[in-house]
PDB file of N, CA, C and O in Angstrom:
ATOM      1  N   UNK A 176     -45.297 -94.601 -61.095  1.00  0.00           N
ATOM      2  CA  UNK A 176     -44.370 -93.975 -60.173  1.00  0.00           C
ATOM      3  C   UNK A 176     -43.372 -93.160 -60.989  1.00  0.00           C
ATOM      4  O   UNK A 176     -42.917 -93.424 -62.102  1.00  0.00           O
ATOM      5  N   UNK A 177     -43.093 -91.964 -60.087  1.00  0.00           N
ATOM      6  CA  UNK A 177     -42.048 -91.115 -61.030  1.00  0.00           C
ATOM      7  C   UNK A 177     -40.437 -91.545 -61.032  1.00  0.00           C
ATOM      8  O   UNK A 177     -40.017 -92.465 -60.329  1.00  0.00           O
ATOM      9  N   UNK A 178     -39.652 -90.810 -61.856  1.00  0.00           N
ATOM     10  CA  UNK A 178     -38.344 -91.774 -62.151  1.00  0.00           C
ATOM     11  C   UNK A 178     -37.812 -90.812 -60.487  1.00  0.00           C
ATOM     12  O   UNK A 178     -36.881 -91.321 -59.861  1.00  0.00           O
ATOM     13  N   UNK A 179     -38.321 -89.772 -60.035  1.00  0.00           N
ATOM     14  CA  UNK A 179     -37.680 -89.156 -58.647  1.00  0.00           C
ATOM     15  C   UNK A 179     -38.036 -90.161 -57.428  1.00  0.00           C
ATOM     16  O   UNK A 179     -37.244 -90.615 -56.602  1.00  0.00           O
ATOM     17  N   UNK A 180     -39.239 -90.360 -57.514  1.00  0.00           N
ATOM     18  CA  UNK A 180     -39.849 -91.092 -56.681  1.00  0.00           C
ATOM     19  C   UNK A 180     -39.627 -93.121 -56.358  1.00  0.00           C
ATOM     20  O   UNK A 180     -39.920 -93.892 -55.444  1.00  0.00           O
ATOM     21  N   UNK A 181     -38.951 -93.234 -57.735  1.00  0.00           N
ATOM     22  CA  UNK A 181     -38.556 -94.320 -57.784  1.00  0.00           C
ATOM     23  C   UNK A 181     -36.712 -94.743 -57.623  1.00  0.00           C
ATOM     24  O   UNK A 181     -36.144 -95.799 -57.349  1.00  0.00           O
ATOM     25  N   UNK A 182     -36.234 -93.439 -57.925  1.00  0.00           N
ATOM     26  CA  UNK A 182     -34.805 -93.218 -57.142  1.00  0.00           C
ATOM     27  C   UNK A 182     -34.785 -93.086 -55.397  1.00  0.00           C
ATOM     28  O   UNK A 182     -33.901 -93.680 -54.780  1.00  0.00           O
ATOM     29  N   UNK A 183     -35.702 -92.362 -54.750  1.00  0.00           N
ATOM     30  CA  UNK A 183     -35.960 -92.396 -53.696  1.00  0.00           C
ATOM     31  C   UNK A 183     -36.351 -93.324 -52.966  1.00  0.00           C
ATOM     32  O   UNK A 183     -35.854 -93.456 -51.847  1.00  0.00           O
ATOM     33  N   UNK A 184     -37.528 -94.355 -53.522  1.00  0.00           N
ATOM     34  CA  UNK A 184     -37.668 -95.854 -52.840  1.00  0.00           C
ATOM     35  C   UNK A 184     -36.462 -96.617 -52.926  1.00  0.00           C
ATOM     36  O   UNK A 184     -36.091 -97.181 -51.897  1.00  0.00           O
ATOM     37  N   UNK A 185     -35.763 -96.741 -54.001  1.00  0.00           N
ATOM     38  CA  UNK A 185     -34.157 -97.146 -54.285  1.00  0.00           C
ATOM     39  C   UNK A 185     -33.431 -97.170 -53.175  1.00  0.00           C
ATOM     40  O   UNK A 185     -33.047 -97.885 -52.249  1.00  0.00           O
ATOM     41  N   UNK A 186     -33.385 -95.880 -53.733  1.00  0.00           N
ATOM     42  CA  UNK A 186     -31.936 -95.428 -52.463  1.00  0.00           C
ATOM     43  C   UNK A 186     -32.344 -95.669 -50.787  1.00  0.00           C
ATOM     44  O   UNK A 186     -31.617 -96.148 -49.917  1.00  0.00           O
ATOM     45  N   UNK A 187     -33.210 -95.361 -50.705  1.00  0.00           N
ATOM     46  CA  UNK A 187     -34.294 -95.578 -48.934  1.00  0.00           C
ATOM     47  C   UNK A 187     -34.126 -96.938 -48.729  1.00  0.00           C
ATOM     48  O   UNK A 187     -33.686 -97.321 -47.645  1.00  0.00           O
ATOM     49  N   UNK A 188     -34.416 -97.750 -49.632  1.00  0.00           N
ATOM     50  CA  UNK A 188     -34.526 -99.544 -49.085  1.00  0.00           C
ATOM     51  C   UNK A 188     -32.801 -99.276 -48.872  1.00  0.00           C
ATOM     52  O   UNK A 188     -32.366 -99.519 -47.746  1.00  0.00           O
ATOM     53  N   UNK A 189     -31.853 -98.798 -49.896  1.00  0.00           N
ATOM     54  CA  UNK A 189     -30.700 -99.476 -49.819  1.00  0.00           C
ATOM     55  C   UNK A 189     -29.931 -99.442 -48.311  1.00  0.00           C
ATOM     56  O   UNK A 189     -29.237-100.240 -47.683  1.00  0.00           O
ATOM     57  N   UNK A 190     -30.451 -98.048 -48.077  1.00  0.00           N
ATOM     58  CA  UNK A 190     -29.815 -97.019 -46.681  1.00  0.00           C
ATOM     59  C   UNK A 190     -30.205 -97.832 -45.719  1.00  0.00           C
ATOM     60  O   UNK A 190     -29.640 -97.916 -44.629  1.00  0.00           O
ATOM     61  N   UNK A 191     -31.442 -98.638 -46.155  1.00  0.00           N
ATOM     62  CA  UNK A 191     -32.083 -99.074 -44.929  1.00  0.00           C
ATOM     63  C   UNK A 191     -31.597-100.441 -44.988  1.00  0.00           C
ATOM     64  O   UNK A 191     -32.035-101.259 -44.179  1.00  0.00           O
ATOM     65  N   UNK A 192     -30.740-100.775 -45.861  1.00  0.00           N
ATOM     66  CA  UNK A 192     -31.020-102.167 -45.977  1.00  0.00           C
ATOM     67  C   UNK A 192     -31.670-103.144 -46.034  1.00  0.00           C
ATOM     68  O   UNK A 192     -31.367-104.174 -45.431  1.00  0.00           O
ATOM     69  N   UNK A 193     -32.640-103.022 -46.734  1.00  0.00           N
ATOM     70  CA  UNK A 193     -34.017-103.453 -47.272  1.00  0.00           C
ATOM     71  C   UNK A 193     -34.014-103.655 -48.612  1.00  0.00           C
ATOM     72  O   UNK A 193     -35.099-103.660 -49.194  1.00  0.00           O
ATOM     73  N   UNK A 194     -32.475-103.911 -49.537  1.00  0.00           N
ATOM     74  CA  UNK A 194     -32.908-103.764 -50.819  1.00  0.00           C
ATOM     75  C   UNK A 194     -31.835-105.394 -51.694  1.00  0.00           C
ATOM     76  O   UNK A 194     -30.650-105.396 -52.029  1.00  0.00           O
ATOM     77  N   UNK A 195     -32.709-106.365 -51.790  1.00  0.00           N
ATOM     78  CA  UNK A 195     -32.232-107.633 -52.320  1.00  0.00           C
ATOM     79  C   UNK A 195     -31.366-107.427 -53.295  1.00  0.00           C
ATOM     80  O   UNK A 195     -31.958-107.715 -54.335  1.00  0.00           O
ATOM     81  N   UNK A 196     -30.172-107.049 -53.555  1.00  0.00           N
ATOM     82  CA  UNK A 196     -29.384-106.782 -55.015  1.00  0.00           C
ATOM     83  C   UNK A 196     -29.628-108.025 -55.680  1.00  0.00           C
ATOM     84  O   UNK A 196     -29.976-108.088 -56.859  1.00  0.00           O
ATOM     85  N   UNK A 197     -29.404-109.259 -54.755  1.00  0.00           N
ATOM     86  CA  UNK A 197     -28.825-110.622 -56.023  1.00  0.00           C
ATOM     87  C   UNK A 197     -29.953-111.018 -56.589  1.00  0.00           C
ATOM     88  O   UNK A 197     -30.020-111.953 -57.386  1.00  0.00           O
ATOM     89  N   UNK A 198     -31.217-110.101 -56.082  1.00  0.00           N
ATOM     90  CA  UNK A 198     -32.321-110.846 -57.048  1.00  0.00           C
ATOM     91  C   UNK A 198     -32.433-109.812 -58.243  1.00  0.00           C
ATOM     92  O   UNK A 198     -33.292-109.846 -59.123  1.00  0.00           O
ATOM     93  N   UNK A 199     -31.612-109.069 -58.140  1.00  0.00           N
ATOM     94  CA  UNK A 199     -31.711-108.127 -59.624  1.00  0.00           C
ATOM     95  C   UNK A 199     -30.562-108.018 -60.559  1.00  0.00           C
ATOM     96  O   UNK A 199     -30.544-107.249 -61.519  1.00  0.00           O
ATOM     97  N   UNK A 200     -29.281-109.104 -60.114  1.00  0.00           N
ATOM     98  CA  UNK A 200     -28.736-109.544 -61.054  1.00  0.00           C
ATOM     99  C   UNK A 200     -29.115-109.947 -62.563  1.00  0.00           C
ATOM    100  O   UNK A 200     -28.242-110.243 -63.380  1.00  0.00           O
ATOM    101  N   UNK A 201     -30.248-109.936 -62.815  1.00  0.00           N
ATOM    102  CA  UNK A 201     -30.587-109.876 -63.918  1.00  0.00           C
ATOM    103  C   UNK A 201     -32.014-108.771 -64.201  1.00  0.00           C
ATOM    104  O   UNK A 201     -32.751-108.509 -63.251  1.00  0.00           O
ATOM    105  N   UNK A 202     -32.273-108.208 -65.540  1.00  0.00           N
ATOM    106  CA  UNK A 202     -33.268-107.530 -65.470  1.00  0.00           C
ATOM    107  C   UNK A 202     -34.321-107.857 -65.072  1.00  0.00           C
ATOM    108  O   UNK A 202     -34.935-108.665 -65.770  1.00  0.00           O
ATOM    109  N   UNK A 203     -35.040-107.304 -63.631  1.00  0.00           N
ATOM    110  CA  UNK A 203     -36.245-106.544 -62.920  1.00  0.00           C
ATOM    111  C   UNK A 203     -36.932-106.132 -63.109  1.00  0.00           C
ATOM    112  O   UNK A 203     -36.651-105.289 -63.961  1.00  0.00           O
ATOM    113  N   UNK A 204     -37.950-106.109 -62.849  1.00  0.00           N
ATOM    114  CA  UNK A 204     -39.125-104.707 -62.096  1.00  0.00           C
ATOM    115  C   UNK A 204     -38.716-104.740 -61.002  1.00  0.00           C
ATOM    116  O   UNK A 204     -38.279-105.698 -60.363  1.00  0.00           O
ATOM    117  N   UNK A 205     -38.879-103.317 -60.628  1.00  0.00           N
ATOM    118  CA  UNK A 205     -38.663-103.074 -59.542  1.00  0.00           C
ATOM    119  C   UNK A 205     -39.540-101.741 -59.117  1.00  0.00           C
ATOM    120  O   UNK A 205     -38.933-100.685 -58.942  1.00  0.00           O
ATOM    121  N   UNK A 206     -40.757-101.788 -58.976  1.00  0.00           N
ATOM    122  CA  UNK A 206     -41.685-100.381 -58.641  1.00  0.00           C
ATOM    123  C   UNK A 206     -42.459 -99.933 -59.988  1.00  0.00           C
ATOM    124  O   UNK A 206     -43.342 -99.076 -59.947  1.00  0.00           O
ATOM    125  N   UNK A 207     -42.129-100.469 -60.991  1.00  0.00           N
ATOM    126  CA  UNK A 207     -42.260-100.166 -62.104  1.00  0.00           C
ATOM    127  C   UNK A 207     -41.436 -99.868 -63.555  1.00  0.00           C
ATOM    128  O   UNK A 207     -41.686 -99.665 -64.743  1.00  0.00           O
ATOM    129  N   UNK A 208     -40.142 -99.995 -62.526  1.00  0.00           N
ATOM    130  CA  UNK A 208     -38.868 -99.910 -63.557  1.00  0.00           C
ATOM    131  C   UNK A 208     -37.969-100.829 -63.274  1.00  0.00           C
ATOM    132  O   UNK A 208     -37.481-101.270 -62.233  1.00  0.00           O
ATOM    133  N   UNK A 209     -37.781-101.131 -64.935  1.00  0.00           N
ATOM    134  CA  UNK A 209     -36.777-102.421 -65.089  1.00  0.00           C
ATOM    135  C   UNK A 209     -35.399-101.854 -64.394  1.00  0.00           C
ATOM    136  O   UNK A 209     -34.924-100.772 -64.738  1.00  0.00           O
ATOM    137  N   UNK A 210     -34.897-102.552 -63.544  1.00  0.00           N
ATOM    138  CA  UNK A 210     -33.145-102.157 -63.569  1.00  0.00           C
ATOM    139  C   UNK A 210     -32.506-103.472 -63.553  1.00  0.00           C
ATOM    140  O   UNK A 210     -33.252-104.399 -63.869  1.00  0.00           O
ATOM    141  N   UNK A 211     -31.199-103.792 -63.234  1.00  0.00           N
ATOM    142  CA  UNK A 211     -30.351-104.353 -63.107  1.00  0.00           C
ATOM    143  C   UNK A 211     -28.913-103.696 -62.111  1.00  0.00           C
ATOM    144  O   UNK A 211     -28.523-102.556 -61.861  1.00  0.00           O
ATOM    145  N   UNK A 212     -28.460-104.985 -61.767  1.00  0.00           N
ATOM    146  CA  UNK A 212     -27.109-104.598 -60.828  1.00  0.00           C
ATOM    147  C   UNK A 212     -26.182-105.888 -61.415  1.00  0.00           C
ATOM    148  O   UNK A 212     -26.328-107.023 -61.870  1.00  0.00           O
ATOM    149  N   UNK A 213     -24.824-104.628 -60.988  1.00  0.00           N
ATOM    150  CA  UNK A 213     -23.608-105.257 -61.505  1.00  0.00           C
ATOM    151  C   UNK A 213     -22.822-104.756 -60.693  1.00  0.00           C
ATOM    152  O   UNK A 213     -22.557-103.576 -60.463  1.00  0.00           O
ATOM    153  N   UNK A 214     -22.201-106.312 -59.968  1.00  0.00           N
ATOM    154  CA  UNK A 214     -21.125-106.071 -58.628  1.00  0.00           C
ATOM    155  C   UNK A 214     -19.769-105.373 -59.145  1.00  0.00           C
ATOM    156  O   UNK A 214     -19.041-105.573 -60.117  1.00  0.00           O
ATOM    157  N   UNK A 215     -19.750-104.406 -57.998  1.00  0.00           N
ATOM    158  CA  UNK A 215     -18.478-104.004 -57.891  1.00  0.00           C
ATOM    159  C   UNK A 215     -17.527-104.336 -57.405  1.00  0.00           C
ATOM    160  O   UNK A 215     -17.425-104.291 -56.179  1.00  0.00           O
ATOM    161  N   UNK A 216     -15.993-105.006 -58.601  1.00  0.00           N
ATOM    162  CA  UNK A 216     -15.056-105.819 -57.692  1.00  0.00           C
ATOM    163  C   UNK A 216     -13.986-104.797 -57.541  1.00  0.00           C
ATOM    164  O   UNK A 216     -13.974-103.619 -57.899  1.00  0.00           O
ATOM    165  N   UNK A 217     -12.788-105.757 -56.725  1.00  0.00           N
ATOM    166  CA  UNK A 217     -11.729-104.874 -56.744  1.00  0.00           C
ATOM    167  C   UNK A 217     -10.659-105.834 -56.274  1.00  0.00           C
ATOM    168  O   UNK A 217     -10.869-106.778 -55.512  1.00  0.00           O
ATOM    169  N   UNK A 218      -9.202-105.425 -56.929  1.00  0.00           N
ATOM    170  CA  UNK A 218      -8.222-106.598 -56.644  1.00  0.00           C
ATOM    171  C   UNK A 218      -8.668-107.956 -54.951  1.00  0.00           C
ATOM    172  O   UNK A 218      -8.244-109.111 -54.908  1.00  0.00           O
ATOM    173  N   UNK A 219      -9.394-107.422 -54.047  1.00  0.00           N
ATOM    174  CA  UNK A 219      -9.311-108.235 -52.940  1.00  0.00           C
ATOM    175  C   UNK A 219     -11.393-109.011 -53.185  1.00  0.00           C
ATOM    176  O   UNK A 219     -11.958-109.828 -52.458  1.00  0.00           O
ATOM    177  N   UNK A 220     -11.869-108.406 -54.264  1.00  0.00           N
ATOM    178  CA  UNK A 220     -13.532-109.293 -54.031  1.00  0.00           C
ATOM    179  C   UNK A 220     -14.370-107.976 -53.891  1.00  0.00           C
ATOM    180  O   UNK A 220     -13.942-106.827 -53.779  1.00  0.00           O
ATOM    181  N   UNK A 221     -15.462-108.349 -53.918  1.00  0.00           N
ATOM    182  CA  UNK A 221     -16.551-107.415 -54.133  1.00  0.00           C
ATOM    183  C   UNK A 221     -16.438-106.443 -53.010  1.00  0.00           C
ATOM    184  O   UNK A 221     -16.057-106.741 -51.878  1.00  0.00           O
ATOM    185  N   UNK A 222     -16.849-105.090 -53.464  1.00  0.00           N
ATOM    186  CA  UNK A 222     -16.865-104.337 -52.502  1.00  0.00           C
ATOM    187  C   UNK A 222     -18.480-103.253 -52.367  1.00  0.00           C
ATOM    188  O   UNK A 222     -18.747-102.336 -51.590  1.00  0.00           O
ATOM    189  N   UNK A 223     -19.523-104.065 -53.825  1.00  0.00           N
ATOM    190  CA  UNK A 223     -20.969-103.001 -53.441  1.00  0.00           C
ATOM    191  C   UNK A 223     -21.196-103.751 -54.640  1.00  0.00           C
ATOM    192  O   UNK A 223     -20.924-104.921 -54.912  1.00  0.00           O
ATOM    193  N   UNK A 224     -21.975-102.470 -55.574  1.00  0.00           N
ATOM    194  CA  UNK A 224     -22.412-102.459 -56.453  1.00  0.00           C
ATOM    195  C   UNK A 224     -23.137-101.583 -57.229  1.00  0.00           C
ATOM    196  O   UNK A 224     -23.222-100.474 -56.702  1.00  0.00           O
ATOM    197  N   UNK A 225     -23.784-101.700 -58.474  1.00  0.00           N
ATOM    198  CA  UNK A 225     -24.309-100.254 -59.233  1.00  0.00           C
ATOM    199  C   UNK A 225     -25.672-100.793 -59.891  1.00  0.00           C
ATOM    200  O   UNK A 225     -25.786-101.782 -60.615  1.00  0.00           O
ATOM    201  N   UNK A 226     -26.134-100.388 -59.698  1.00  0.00           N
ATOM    202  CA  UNK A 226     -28.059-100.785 -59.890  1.00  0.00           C
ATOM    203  C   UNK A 226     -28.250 -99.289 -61.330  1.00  0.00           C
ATOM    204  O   UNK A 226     -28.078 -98.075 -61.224  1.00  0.00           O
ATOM    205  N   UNK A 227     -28.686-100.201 -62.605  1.00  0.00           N
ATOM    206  CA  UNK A 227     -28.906 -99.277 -63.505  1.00  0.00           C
ATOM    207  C   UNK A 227     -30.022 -99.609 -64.310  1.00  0.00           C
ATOM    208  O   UNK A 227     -30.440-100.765 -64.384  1.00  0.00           O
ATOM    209  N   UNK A 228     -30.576 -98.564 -64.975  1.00  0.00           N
ATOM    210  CA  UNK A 228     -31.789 -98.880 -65.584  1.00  0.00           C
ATOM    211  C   UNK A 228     -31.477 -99.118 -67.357  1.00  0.00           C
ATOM    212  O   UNK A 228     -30.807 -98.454 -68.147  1.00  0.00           O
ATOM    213  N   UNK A 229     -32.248-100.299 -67.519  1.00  0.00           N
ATOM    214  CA  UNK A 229     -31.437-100.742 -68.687  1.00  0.00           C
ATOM    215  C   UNK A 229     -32.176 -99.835 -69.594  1.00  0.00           C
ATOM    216  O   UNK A 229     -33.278 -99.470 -69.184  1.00  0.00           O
ATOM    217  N   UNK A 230     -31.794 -99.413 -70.716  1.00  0.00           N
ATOM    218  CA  UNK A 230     -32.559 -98.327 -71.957  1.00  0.00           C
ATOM    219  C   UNK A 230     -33.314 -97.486 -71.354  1.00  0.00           C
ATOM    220  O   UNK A 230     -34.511 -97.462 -71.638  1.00  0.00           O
ATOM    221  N   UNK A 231     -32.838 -96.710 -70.496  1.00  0.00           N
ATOM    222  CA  UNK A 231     -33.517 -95.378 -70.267  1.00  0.00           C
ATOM    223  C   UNK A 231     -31.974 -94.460 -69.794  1.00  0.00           C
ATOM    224  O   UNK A 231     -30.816 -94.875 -69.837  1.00  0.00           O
ATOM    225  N   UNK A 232     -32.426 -93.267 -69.407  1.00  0.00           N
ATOM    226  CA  UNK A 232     -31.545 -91.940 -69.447  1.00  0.00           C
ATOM    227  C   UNK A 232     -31.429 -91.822 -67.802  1.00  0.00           C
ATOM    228  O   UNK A 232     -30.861 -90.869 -67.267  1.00  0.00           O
ATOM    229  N   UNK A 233     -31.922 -92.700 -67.205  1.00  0.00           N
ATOM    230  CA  UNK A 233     -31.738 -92.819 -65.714  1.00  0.00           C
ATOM    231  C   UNK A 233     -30.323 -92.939 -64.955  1.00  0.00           C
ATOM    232  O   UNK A 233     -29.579 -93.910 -64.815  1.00  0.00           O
ATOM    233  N   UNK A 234     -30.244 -91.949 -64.627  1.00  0.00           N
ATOM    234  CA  UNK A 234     -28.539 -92.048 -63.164  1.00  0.00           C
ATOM    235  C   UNK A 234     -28.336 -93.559 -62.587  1.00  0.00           C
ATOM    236  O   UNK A 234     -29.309 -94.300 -62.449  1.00  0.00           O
ATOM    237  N   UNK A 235     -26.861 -94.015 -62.220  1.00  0.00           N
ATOM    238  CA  UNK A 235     -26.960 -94.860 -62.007  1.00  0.00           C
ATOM    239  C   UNK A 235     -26.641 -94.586 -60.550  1.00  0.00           C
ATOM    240  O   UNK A 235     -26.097 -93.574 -60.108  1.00  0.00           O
ATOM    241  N   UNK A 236     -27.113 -95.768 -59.793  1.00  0.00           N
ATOM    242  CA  UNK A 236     -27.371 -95.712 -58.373  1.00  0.00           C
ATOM    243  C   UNK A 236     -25.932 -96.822 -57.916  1.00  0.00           C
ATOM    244  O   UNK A 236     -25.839 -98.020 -58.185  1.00  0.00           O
ATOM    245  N   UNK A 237     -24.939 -95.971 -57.173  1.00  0.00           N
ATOM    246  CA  UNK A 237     -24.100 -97.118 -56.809  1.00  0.00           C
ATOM    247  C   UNK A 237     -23.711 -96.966 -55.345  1.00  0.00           C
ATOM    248  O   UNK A 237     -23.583 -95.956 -54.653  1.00  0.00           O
ATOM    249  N   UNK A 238     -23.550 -98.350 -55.052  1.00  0.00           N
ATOM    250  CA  UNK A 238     -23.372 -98.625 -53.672  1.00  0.00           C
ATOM    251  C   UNK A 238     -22.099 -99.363 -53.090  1.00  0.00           C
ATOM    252  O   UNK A 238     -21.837-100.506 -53.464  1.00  0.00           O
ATOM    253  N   UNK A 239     -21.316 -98.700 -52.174  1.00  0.00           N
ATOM    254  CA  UNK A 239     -20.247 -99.290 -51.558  1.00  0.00           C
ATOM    255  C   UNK A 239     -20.504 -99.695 -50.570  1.00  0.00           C
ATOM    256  O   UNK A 239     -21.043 -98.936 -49.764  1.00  0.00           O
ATOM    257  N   UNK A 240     -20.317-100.628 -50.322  1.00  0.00           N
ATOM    258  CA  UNK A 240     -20.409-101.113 -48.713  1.00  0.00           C
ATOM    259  C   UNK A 240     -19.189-101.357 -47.801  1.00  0.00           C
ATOM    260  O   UNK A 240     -19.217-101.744 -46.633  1.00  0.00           O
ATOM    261  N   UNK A 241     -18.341-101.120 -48.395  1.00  0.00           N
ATOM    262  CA  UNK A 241     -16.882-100.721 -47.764  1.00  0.00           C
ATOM    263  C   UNK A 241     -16.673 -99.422 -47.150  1.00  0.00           C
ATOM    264  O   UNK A 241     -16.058 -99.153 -46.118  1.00  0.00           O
ATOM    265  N   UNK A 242     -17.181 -98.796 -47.815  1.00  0.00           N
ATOM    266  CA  UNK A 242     -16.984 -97.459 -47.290  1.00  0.00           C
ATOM    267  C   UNK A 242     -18.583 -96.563 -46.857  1.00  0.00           C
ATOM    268  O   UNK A 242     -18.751 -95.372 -46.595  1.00  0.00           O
ATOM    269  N   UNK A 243     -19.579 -97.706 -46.924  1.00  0.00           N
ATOM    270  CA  UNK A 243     -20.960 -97.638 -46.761  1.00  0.00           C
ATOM    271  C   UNK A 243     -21.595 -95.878 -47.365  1.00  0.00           C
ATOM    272  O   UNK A 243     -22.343 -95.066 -46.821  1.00  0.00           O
ATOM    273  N   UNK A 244     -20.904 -95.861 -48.630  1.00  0.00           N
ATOM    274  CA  UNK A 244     -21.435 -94.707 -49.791  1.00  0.00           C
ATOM    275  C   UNK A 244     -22.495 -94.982 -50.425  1.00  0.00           C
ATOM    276  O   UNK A 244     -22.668 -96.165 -50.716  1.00  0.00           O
ATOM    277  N   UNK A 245     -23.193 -94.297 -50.701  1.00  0.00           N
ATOM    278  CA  UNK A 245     -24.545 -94.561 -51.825  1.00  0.00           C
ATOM    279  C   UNK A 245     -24.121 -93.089 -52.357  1.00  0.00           C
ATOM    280  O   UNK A 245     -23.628 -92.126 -51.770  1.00  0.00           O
ATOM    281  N   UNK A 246     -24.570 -93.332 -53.913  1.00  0.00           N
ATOM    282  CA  UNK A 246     -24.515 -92.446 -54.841  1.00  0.00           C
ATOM    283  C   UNK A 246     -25.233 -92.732 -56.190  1.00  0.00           C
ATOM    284  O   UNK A 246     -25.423 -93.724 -56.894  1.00  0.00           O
ATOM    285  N   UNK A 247     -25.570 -91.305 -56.231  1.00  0.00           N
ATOM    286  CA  UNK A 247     -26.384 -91.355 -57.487  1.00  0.00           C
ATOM    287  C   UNK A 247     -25.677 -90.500 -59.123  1.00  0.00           C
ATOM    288  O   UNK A 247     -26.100 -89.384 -59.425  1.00  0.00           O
ATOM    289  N   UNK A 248     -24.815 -91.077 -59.840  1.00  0.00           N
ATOM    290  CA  UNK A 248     -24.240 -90.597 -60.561  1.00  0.00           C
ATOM    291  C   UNK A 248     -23.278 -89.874 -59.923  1.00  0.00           C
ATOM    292  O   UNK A 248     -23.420 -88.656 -59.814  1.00  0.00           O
ATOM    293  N   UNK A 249     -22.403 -90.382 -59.521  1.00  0.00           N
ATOM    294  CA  UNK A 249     -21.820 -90.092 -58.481  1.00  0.00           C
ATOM    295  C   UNK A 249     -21.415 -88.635 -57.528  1.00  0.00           C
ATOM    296  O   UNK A 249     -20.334 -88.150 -57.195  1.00  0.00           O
ATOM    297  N   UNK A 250     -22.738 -88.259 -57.305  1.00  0.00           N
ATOM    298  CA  UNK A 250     -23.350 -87.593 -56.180  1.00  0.00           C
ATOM    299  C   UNK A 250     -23.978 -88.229 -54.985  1.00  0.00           C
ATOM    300  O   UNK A 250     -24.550 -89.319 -54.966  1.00  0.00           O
ATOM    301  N   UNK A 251     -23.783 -87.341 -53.915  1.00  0.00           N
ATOM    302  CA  UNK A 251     -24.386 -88.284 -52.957  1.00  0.00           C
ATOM    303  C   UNK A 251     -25.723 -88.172 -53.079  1.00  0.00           C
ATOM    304  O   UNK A 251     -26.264 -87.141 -53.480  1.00  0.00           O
ATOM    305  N   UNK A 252     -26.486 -89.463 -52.665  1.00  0.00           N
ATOM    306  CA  UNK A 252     -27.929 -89.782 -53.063  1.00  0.00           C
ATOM    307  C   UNK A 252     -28.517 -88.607 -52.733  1.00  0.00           C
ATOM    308  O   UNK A 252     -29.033 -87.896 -53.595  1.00  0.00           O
ATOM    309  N   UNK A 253     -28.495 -88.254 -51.315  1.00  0.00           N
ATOM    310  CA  UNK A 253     -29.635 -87.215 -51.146  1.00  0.00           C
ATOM    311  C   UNK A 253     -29.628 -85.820 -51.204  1.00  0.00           C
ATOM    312  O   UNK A 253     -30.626 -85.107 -51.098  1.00  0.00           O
ATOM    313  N   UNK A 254     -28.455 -85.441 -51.378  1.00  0.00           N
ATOM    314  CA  UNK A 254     -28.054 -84.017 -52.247  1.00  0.00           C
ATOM    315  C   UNK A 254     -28.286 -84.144 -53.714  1.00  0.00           C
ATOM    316  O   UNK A 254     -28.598 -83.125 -54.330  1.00  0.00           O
ATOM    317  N   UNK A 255     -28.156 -85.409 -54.416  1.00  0.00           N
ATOM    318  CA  UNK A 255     -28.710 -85.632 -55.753  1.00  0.00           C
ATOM    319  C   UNK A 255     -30.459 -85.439 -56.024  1.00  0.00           C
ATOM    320  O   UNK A 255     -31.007 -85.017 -57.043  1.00  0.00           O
ATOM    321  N   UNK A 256     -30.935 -85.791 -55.052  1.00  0.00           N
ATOM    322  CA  UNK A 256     -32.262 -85.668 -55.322  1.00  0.00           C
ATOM    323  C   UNK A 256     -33.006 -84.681 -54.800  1.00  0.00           C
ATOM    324  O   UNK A 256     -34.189 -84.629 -55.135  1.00  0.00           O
ATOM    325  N   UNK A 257     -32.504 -83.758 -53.935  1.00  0.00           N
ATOM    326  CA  UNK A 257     -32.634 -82.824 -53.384  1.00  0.00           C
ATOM    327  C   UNK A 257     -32.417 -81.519 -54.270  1.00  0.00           C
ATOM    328  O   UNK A 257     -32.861 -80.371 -54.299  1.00  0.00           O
ATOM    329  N   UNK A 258     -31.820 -82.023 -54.732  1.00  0.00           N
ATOM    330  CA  UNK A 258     -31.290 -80.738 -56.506  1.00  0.00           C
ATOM    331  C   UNK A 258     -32.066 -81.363 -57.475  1.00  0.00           C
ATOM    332  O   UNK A 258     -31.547 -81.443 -58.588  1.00  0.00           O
ATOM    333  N   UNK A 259     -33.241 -81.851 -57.324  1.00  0.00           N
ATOM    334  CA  UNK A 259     -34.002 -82.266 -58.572  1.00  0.00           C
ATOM    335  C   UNK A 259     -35.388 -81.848 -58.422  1.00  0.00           C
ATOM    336  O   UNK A 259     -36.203 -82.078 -59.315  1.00  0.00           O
TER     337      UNK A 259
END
């Protein structure tokens, strides 16, 4: 799977809510690529998180659920991949 094509299943489960973060608290496969996630806190407790690919040159994918944002290097996901 390509690293576009595998940002796109990403981001699609997340939108959809279809995408288990706490089982990738530690390094994954996930489609074919290792990632990992690391919660995002903030003075009041978690508010998302950022799903990254460990040793590669890959964007990181982060997610608020406070403000229900997804972003990809912090662009929005699908204007990010849409310019690729």
């Amino acid at each position: 799977m390509t690293v576009n094509n595998a940002l796109k299943r990403l981001c699609g489960n997340i939108a959809a809510g279809r995408f288990n973060w706490r089982k990738y608290c530690t390094p994954q496969l996930y489609f074919g690529h290792e990632i990992c996630v690391t919660p995002l806190h903030c003075s009041y407790g978690q508010i998302g998180y950022t799903v990254y690919f460990p040793y590669t040159n890959m964007p990181e994918v982060e997610y608020d659920w406070e403000f229900d944002k997804l972003t990809i290097d912090g662009d929005k996901w699908k204007d990010y991949l849409q310019n690729q």
